[in-house]
Steps between C-alpha positions, in 0.01 A plus 500: 500500500430660160635416158765760404393471136121547510417569864284191538468373859693171521380195692721388782766259379453579127812604309326565166230762446174333392395820320803588286693173533827671595730333750560679831871507562576535870858385444625532142566176321848473355640226293826347636696620199392862553567484872850365435563771240400775741712346775801488271439861395489617862816306583685650205390848593618443855842381376536801273409732778769350720750548217412865463531553872847353489609721213383813676696427818772762591850416385621469853244225565593299192844393613838552350450293183265746332509599135603845385231758512451528126478126455249473786275767354498329160420166654225656704337647187509168317341323791215751513427447133508125550264526796253713300508256210452209737205671663342563161555138400356370822203732462438366152527141626254575780266675258511209255451251783199690626359518148543128455339440836209729416452318168522163672233576757267613222527176296206257496723219622595700810134580570397136458773381734402764752135390477601136546706600802200673656276203420742256663463700819119493464484871416265451203369857513849643452574238232185592304574874530849437369359303205247771419780760493699284262192428286450874447845506336497155340139415404623252239647265767229244577698351790418808708126432468539125553689563826246760606216252436685233699552729796137614499393136481720412796319774692169337392408810301367314196339802339828697500688194369247459219524870420876471452462196275226666296744778415714240323198342330348826386809705415571332167874570508629184668620176341266205443679299768455779756130541414444124521665495845276788608192306386626191683546689828165677459314175432670339802392783733141492370491120532624517860226754565243272334416786262465282189258745342782759504727253320230447240466875446878543483544229236203609291660844467845358419600582139766226479359158409820330617441616855129417485589146391733455798229587752190388306409257779377803695311644204128450432444573132161476332427157348584456134235363260602258223243650258437866426142603551272495197282269288594144411343235277633214709511376856802658667691346794571820691812478716585739787856538623686697768853634533581286804347246738166583656128467427280636220131560572254555215139536386348467151165668557618860530497510881804628689711210629616470860668232709174304508488477120605207283872414525672459165661157462444406134406664167150653489316371192283774355230359271216669313388820672628822653741501794643770724804347668643685800802385701755615756814349651607456863866414558643290784541814715131585476548793262210540257526624144249719322200329340526438125183464291470379140194435283460208261230410249500144369299446182519135405339348190250231594552191276215356299311201629623162367346378176387137528447335162245241615162638594299383797264208432431126521735266317485126423860460390829582667603858427810707571451843659749747351557863609666769286801636684564878534851641476631626835234305696460162660173304508371338816180299549281322756238225477364519857300823448762710687641819346828444313814677626874471450489214752256297287587231242704651214385430145778329304311351208164354387306336784306172455132554573399326823204260523182646630434872544791729579521880544828648377617850600795652309691822570791689343753648746755747364865522599404798720255278686187654348214252452258504208132424512421131551381286208244233594435174317271215605547163333297180530655181362273194481623183326187291440561126493849541645671275751503673836832625633524246785453213256753653268766496778412135583535404134845664490629327815371164377684543170822601677484179706437296187811646338695433824577872544333450839515188715150551636213747504636645826776656293804293599775453246842340477683823426407693815435430866200731519168490320354672194152649481296669223262798496271638232594851383309624198357419158734542205442487125771277346494408132136602471391278793410586859726359771511524873842608622621310805808606701733256675615568860762326714475439876828406670319374808470833678159580359636789297418477131735625233397518137707306247570603143254247349153599375256225402189517286170311509269520199182669624257267327686169468705507820816391320827603669786684333802716588531862396793606284583756230590482134776695327270800457405508870151359453340264751525127419321210675725191514292188588623298798 
């Protein structure tokens, strides 16, 4: 069978031409109203015809109660006029009814309902052809394309379904809500296909940030850097971020990163030097972004080495070792010949010179973590004729027992259940005299020593005990025990 409109050979069972989209009418479709109107028209015509036949009957067949001839002829003329007018009226009614019907079948609502009717019977090909015909007349109606996409999808023709949806996305004449729905359906089809790279491409080309935000979980954007590339005079904590959950891989030596590269988990601290930082992002669907590369040059000022006021040498009196502090830096030192770092002992004020020979190493470390050169000082403190440190501690304990501060030399006392012990610390110049400083420690019976707030003194040459205190000006004072 061929299409009467274009001559295209029709497939068996198809009632719509796939080429021109026109419906093949084997039996004309009539609306009930039009059919009733035509039926009424035919019935009226039949009644009129019977009336005319009656009027034209011979007088002998009409019976005795007939009208006069003149009256009959006048009545007959009036009836003919009435019949003609009725026929004209009926013709106009039929014409108007047909026009209304023709208009109705051309409306988009009629075409949509017809397509739905076909689809309900599983005739998706006819439904799609019907929608395409309507779309040619009503391209602004997005529902036609949505239905077409649905019917293609039900036939497992994903490419055709996507093509229909892309017409909505790319046309630019539909409402935001319709375009968003088209993106939603498109993303769903791609996701069901496992074509996440297609979703990424689709969203990257989307001009509407609102839609991109809705589906950003599928998007793999390049990592964002917290600092623009360039030169800096400070250590920078470079942060990398992504638009959604996933993994960032990076390198800082100029090499191209891959999935075997370092995984970003915390800020990258860039110190003195030149860095080429490259990174890319992989989202939870395995989609990879492009690689982003930025160059950084960090030029940090190296602080000066600490200035120690006391020169290296041999000393016979207690001395305080003072270091001039540098703004923006902290001083650290060691006395065990190791190199000082930020983990070493911090300098907080003048240091009593230790007995014997001691090597001091001082370093300035800036707020950016840059270390200066190390300043070395070697001091030798020899107190000729002095009481040795062990004897000095014994003299102190003996005096504390004599004053009943301690019950015995083992360190028991009435105020505490544990014991007190004493350890030599350093040599300190107090009031122009040299004293050993002795710290007090408390043992609660567990063997763990905790230092108390008391500091005792023992005169270096006489061995006399005293307690350290301060005057109103903050100077050291030796109070005899």
